[in-house]
Short mmCIF file of C-alpha atoms in Angstrom, two decimals:
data_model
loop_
_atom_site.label_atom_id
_atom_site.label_comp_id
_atom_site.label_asym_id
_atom_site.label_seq_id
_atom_site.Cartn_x
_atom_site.Cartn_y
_atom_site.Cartn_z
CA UNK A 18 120.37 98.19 102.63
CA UNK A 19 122.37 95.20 101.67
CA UNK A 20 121.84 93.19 98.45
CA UNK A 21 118.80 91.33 98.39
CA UNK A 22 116.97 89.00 95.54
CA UNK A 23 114.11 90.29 94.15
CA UNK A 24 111.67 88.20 91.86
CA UNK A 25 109.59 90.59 89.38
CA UNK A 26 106.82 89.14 87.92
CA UNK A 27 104.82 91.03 85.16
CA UNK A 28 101.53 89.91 83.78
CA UNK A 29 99.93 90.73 80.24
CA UNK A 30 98.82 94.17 80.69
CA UNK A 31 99.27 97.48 78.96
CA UNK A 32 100.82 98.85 82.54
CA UNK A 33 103.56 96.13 81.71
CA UNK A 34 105.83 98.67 80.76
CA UNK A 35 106.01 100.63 83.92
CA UNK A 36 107.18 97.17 85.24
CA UNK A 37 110.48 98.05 83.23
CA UNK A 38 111.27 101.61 85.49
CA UNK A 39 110.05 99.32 88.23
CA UNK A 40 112.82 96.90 87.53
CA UNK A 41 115.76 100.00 86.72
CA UNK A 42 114.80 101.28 90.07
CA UNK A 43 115.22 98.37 91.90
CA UNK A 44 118.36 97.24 90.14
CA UNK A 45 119.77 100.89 90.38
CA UNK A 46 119.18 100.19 94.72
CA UNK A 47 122.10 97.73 94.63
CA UNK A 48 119.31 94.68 94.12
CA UNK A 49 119.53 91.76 92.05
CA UNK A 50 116.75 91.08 90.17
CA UNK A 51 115.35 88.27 88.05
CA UNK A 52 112.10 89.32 85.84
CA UNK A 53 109.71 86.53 85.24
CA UNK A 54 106.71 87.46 82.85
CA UNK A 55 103.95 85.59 81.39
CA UNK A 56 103.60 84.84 77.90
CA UNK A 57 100.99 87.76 77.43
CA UNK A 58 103.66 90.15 78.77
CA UNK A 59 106.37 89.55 76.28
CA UNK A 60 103.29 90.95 73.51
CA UNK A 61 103.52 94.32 75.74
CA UNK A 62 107.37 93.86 76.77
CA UNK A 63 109.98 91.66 75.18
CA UNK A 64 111.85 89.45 76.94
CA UNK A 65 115.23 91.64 75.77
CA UNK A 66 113.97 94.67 77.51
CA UNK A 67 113.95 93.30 81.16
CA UNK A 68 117.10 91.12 80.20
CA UNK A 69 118.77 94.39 79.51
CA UNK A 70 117.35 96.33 82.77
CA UNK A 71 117.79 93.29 85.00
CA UNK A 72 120.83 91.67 83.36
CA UNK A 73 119.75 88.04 84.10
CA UNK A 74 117.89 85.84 81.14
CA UNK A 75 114.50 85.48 80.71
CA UNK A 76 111.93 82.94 80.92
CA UNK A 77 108.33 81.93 80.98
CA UNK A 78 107.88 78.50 81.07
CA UNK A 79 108.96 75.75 83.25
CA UNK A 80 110.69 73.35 80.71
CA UNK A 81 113.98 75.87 80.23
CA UNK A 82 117.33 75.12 82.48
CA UNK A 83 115.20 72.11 83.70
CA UNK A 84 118.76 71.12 85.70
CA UNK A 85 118.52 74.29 87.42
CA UNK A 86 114.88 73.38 88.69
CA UNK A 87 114.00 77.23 88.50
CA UNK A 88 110.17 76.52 89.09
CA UNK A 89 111.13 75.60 92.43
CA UNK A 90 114.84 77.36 92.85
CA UNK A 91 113.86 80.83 92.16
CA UNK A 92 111.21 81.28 95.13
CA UNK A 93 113.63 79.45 97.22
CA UNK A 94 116.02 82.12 96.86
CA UNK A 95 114.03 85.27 97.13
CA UNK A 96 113.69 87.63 99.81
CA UNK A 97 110.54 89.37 97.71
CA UNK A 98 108.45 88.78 95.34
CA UNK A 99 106.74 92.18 93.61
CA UNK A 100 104.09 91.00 90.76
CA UNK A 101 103.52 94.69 88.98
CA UNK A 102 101.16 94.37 87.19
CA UNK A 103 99.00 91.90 88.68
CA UNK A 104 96.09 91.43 86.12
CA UNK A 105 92.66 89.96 87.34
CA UNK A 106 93.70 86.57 85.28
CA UNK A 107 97.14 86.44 87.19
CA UNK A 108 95.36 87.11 90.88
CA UNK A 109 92.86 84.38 90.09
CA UNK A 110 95.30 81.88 89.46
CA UNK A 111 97.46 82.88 91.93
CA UNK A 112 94.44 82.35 94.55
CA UNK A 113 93.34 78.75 92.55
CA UNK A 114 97.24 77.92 93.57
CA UNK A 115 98.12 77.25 89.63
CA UNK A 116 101.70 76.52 88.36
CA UNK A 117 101.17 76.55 84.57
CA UNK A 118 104.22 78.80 83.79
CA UNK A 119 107.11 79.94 85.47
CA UNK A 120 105.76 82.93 87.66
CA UNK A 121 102.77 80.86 89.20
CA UNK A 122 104.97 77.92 89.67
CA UNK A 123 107.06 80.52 91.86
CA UNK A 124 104.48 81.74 93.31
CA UNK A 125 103.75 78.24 95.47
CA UNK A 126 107.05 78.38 96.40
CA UNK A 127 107.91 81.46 97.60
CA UNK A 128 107.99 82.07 101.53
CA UNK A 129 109.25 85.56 101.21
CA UNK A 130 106.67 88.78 101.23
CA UNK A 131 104.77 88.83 98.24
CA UNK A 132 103.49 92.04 97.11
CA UNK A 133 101.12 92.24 94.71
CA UNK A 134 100.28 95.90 92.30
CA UNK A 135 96.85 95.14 90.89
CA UNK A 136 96.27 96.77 87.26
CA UNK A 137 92.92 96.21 85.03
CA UNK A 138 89.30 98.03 84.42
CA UNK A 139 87.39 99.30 87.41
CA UNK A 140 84.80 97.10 86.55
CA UNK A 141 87.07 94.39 86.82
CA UNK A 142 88.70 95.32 89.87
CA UNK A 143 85.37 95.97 91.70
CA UNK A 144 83.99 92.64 90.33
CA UNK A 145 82.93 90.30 93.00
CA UNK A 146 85.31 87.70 91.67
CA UNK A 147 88.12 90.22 92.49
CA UNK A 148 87.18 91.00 95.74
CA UNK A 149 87.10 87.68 96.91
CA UNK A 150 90.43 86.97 95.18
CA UNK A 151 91.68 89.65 96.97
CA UNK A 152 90.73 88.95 100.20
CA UNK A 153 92.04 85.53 99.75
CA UNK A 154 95.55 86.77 99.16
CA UNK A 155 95.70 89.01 101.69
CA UNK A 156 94.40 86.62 103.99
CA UNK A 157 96.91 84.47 103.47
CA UNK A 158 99.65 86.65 104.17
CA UNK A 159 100.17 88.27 100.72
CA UNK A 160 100.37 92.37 100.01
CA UNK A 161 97.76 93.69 97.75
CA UNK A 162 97.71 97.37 96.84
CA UNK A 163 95.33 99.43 96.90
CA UNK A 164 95.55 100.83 93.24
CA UNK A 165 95.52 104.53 91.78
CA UNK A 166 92.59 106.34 90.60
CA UNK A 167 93.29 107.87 86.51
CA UNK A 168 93.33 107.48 83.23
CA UNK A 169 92.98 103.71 82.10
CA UNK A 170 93.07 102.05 78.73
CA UNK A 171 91.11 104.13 76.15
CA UNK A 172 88.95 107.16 77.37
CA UNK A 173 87.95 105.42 80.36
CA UNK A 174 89.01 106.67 83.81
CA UNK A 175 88.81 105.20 87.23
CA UNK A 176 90.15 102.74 90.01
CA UNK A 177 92.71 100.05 88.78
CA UNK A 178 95.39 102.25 87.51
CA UNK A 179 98.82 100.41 88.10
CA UNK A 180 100.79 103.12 90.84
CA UNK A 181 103.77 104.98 89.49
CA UNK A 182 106.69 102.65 89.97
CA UNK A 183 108.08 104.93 92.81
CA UNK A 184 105.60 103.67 95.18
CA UNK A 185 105.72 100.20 94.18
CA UNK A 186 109.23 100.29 94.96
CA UNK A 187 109.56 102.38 98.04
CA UNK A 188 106.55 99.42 99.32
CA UNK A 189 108.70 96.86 98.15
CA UNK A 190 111.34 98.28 100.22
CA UNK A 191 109.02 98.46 103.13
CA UNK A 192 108.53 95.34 103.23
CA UNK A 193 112.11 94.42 102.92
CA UNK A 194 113.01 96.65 106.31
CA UNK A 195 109.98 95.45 108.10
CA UNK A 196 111.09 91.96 107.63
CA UNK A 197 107.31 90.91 107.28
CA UNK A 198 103.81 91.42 105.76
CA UNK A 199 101.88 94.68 106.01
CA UNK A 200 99.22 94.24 107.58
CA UNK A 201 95.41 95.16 105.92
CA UNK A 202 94.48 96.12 109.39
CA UNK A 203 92.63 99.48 108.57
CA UNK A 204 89.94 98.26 106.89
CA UNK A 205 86.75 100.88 107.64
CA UNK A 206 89.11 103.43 109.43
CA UNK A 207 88.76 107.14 107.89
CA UNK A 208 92.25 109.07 108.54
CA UNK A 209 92.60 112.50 108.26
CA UNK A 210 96.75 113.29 107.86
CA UNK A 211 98.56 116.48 107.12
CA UNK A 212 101.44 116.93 105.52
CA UNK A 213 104.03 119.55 103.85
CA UNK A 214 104.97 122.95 105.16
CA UNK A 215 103.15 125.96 105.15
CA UNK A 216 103.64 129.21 103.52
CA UNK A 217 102.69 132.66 104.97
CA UNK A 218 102.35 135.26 101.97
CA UNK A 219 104.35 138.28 102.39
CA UNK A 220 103.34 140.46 99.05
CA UNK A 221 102.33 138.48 95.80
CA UNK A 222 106.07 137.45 95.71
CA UNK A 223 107.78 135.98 99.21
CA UNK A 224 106.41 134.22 101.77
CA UNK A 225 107.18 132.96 105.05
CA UNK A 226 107.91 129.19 105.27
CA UNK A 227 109.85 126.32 106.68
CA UNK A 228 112.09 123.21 105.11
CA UNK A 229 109.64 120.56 105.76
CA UNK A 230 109.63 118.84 102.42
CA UNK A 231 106.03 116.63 103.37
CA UNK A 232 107.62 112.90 102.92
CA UNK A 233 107.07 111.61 106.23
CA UNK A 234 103.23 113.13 105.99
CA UNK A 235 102.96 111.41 102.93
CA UNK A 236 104.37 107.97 104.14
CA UNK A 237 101.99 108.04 106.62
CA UNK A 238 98.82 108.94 104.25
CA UNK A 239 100.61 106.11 101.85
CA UNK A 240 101.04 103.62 104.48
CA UNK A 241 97.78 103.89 105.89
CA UNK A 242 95.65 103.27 102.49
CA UNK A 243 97.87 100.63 101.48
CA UNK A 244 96.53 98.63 105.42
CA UNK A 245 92.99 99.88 104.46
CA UNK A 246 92.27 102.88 105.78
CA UNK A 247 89.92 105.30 103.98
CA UNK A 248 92.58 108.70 103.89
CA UNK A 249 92.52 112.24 103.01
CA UNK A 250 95.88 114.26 102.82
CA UNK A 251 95.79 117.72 103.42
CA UNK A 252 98.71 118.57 101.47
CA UNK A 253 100.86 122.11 102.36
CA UNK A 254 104.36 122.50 100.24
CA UNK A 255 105.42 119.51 98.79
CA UNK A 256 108.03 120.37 96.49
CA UNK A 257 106.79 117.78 93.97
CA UNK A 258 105.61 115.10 95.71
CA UNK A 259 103.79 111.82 93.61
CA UNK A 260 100.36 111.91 95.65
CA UNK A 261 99.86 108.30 97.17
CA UNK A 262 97.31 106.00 95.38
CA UNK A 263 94.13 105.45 97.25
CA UNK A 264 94.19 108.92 98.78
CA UNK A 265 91.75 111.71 98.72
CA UNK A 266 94.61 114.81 98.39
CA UNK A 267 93.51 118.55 99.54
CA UNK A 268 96.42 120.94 98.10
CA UNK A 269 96.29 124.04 100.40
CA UNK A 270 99.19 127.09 101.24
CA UNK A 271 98.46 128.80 104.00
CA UNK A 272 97.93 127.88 108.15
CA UNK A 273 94.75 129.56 107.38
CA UNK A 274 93.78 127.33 104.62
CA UNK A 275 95.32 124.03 106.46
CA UNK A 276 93.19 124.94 109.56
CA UNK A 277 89.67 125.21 107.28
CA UNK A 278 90.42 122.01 105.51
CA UNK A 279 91.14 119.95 108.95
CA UNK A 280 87.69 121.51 110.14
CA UNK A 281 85.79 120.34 106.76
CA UNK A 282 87.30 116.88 106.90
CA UNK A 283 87.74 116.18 110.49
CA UNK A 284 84.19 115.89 111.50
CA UNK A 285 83.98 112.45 109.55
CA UNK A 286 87.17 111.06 110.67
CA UNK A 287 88.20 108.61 112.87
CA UNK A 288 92.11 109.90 113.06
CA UNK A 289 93.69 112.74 112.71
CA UNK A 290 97.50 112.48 112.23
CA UNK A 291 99.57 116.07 112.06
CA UNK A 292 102.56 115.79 110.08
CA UNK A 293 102.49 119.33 108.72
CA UNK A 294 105.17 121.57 109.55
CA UNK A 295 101.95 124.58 110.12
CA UNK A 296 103.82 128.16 110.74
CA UNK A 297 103.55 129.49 114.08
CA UNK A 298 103.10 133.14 112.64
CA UNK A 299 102.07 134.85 110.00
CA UNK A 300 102.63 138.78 108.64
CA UNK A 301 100.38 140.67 109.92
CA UNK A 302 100.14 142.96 106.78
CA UNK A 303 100.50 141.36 103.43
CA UNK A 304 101.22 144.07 100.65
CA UNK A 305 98.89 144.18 97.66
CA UNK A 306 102.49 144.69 95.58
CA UNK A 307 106.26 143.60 95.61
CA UNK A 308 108.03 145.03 98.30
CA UNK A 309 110.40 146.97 96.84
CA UNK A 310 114.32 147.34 98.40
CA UNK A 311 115.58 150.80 99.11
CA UNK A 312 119.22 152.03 98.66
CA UNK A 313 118.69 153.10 102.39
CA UNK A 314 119.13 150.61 105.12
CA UNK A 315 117.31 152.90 107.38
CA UNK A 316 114.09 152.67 104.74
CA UNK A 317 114.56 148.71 105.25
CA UNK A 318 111.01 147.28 106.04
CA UNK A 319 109.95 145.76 109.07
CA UNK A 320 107.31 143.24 109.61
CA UNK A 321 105.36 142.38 111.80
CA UNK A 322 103.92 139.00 112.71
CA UNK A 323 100.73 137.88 114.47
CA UNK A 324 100.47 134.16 115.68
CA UNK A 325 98.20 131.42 114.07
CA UNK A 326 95.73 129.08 115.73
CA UNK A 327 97.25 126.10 116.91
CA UNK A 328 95.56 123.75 114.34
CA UNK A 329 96.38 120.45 116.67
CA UNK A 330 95.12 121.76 119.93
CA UNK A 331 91.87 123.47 117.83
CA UNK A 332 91.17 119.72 117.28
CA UNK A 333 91.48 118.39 120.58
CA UNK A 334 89.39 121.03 122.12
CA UNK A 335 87.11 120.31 118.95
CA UNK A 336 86.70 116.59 120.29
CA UNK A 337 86.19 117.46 123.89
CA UNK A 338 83.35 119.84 122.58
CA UNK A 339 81.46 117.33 121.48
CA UNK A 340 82.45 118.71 117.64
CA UNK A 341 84.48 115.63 116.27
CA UNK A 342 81.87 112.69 117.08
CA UNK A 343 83.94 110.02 115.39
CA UNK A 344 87.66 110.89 116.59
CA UNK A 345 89.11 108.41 118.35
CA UNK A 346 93.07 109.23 118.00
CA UNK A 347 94.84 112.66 117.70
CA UNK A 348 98.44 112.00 116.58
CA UNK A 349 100.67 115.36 116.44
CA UNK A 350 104.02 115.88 115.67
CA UNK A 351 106.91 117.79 117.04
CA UNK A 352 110.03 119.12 115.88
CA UNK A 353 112.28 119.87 118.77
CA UNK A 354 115.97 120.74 119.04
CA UNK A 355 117.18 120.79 122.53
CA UNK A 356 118.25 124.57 124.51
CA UNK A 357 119.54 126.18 128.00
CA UNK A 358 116.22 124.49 128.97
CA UNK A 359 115.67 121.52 128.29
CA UNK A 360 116.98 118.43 125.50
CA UNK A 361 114.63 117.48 123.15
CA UNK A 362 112.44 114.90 125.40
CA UNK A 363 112.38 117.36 127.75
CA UNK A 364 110.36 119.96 125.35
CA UNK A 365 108.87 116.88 123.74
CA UNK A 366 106.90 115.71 127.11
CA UNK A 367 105.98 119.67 127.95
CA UNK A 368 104.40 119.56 124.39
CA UNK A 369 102.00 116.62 124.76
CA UNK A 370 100.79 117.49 127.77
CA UNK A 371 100.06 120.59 126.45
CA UNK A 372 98.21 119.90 122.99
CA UNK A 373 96.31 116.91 124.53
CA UNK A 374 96.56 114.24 122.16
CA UNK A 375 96.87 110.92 122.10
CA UNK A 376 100.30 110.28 120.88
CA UNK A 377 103.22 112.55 119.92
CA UNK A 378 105.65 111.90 117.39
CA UNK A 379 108.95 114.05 118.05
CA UNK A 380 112.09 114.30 115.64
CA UNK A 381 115.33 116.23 116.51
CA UNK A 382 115.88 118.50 114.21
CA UNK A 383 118.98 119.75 112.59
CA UNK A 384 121.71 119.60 109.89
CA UNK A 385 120.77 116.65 107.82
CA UNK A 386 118.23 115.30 110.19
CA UNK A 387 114.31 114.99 109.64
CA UNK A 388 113.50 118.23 107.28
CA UNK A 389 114.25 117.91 103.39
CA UNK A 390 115.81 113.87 103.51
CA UNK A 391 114.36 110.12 103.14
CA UNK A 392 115.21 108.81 106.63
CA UNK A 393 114.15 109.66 110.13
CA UNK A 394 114.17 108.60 113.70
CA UNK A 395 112.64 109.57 116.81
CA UNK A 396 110.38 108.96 119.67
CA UNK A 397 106.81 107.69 120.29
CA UNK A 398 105.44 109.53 123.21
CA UNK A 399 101.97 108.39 124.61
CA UNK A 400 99.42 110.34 126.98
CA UNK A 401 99.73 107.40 129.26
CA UNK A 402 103.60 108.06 129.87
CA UNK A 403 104.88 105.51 127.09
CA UNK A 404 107.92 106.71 125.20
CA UNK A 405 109.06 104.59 122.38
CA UNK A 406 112.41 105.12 120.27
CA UNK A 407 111.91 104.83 116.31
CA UNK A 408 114.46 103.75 114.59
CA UNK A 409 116.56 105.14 112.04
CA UNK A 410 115.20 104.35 108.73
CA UNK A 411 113.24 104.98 106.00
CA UNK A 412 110.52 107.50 106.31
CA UNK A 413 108.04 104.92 105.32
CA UNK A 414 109.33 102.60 107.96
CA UNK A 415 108.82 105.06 110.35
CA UNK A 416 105.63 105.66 108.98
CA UNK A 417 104.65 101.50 109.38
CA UNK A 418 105.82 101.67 113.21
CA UNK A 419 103.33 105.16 113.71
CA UNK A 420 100.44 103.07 111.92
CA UNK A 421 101.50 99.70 114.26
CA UNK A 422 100.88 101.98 117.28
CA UNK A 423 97.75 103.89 115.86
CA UNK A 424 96.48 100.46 115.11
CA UNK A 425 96.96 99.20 118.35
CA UNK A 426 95.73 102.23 120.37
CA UNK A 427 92.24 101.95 118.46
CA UNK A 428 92.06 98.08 118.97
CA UNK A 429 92.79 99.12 122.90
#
């Protein structure tokens, strides 16, 4: 992505400090940023510290450079605005349209995305006062997060927790590819998404698997919360994963386990999106010890493998039973590599029609492509014969464009 300007604003909080990985991060992605923090930010942070990370001065107030105009010259400029945190006292005057120091003042002048990471008490973030001042923003365009269940200030634990930076900024990058707002469009949707490979024990020591490293599943479950959506992740291997804030996560291993923990959630759901890379087969036999390795070749084990339930079409023959009362998408995914038969489309089409769902997301698979790296690309295909190229990008772009066409299948 080419250079772009970044404003970082930082309220007084004591999640001001993760503002200062926030701002390496960015910086460190070939941005230039310019930190602006409030008075009550420099007693958490001091105005050195972001000057360091960003490498441009710091100010609060609007009476500094007053040749330069930066009050009004800064928002000009940007191409995104990320306030992290944003404290209950800085959403309220950002709603009341207040220019009392240098970050509000920006604020009204911005016409760039503006993406706003919420931080304080539960109680204050579930306080009526909030909510409205929420709703205001987002109304008028802005990007409020959802924020991350945990430990808060003190003992106390709950919703309000500022999101690792890493989400803030792969959002704030989001927003920067989309090239507009993010919709808060799944408000009162429950989504059910998978994600991660599978294992299939062998003895208490291997296992079958696959290279799916679970980043596009968790895009989607990320994406998804951050419009609205009420979301559980059912969450295979992840090599390491941060689990999205806002998300109910399930941590399971097995094809076995992944297909129990659709069936317990997906009765309450109203999608059901299958990113998980689920293993076709399983051993047949799992040994109670190591499998040990013989001098012989001819003593060389053999196993043998007995297929697993299809875990996608199980759910579309679960809706059509009458079983999953509140479905009303079934997203799967598909990766295909092209053969003698067929190219990838070809396989892709045969694959939809065959599993029954709604929409199919297909990926051609390879050296360097889809499995185990941060971009993607691929097609849309739809039960009513729509095929849609994705483009290359991010994984959480290609995550927005699934959630654009979710979105509009259930407003169809």
């Amino acid at each position: 992505m080419e250079q772009k300007r970044i404003v970082v604003g930082v309220a007084g909080g004591i999640a001001a400090y993760k503002a200062c990985t926030l701002v390496r991060q960015l910086t460190e992605a070939g941005h230039s940023v310019r930190v602006l923090p409030t008075e009550s930010a420099l007693k958490f942070v001091g105005a050195a510290t972001f000057e360091a990370l960003s490498g441009h001065p710091v100010h609060t107030g609007v009476f500094e450079n007053v040749d330069q105009v930066p009050h009004v010259r800064i928002g000009q400029d940007a191409d995104l605005v990320v306030v992290a945190p944003a404290t209950a006292d800085l959403l309220a005057r950002a709603v009341a349209g207040r220019a009392d120091d240098l970050l509000t003042a920006t604020l009204l002048t911005v016409r760039c995305p503006v993406l706003f990471a919420p931080a304080m008490h539960t109680e204050m973030w579930l306080h009526p006062a909030t909510v409205a001042n929420v709703a205001t923003l987002r109304g008028r365009g802005a990007v409020v997060l959802e924020p991350a269940s945990g430990r808060l200030t003190g003992a106390d634990t709950g919703p309000g927790r500022l999101p690792e930076a890493e989400e803030i900024t792969t959002l704030a990058r989001l927003l920067l590819e989309r090239g507009d707002a993010l919709p808060y469009d799944m408000a009162g949707v429950k989504v059910l998404v998978t994600a991660g490979g599978t294992r299939e024990p062998l003895d208490p020591v291997r296992f079958i698997g696959n290279r799916s490293s679970g980043k596009q599943g968790y895009a989607v479950a990320r994406v998804m919360a951050q419009r609205g959506a009420e979301v559980t992740l059912i969450a295979g291997n992840t090599a390491g994963l941060v689990d999205p804030a806002a998300v109910n996560v399930v941590h399971i291993g097995s094809a076995a386990q992944l297909g129990d923990a659709v069936s317990k959630h997906a009765p309450e759901a109203n999608v059901l999106v299958m990113a998980a890379a689920v293993a076709d087969f399983r051993p047949a036999h799992v040994a109670t010890a190591k499998i040990k390795k013989s001098a012989d070749d001819a003593d060389a084990p053999s196993v043998e493998l007995v297929r697993n339930d299809d875990v996608l079409a199980g759910a579309v023959r679960a809706r059509a039973d009458g079983q999953l009362p509140n479905m009303r998408a079934i997203v799967g995914f598909a990766a295909e590599t092209g053969d003698a038969n067929g190219d990838v489309l070809f396989h892709a089409r045969a694959k939809l029609k065959r599993k029954g769902c709604e929409m199919l997301v297909v990926n051609a698979v390879g050296e360097g492509r889809a499995f185990e790296v941060d971009h993607n690309d691929g097609w849309m295909l739809s039960a009513d014969g729509t095929e849609t190229a994705l483009e290359h990008g991010s994984k959480t772009l290609m995550a927005s464009r699934i959630v654009d066409a979710i979105g509009a299948l259930l407003r169809s």
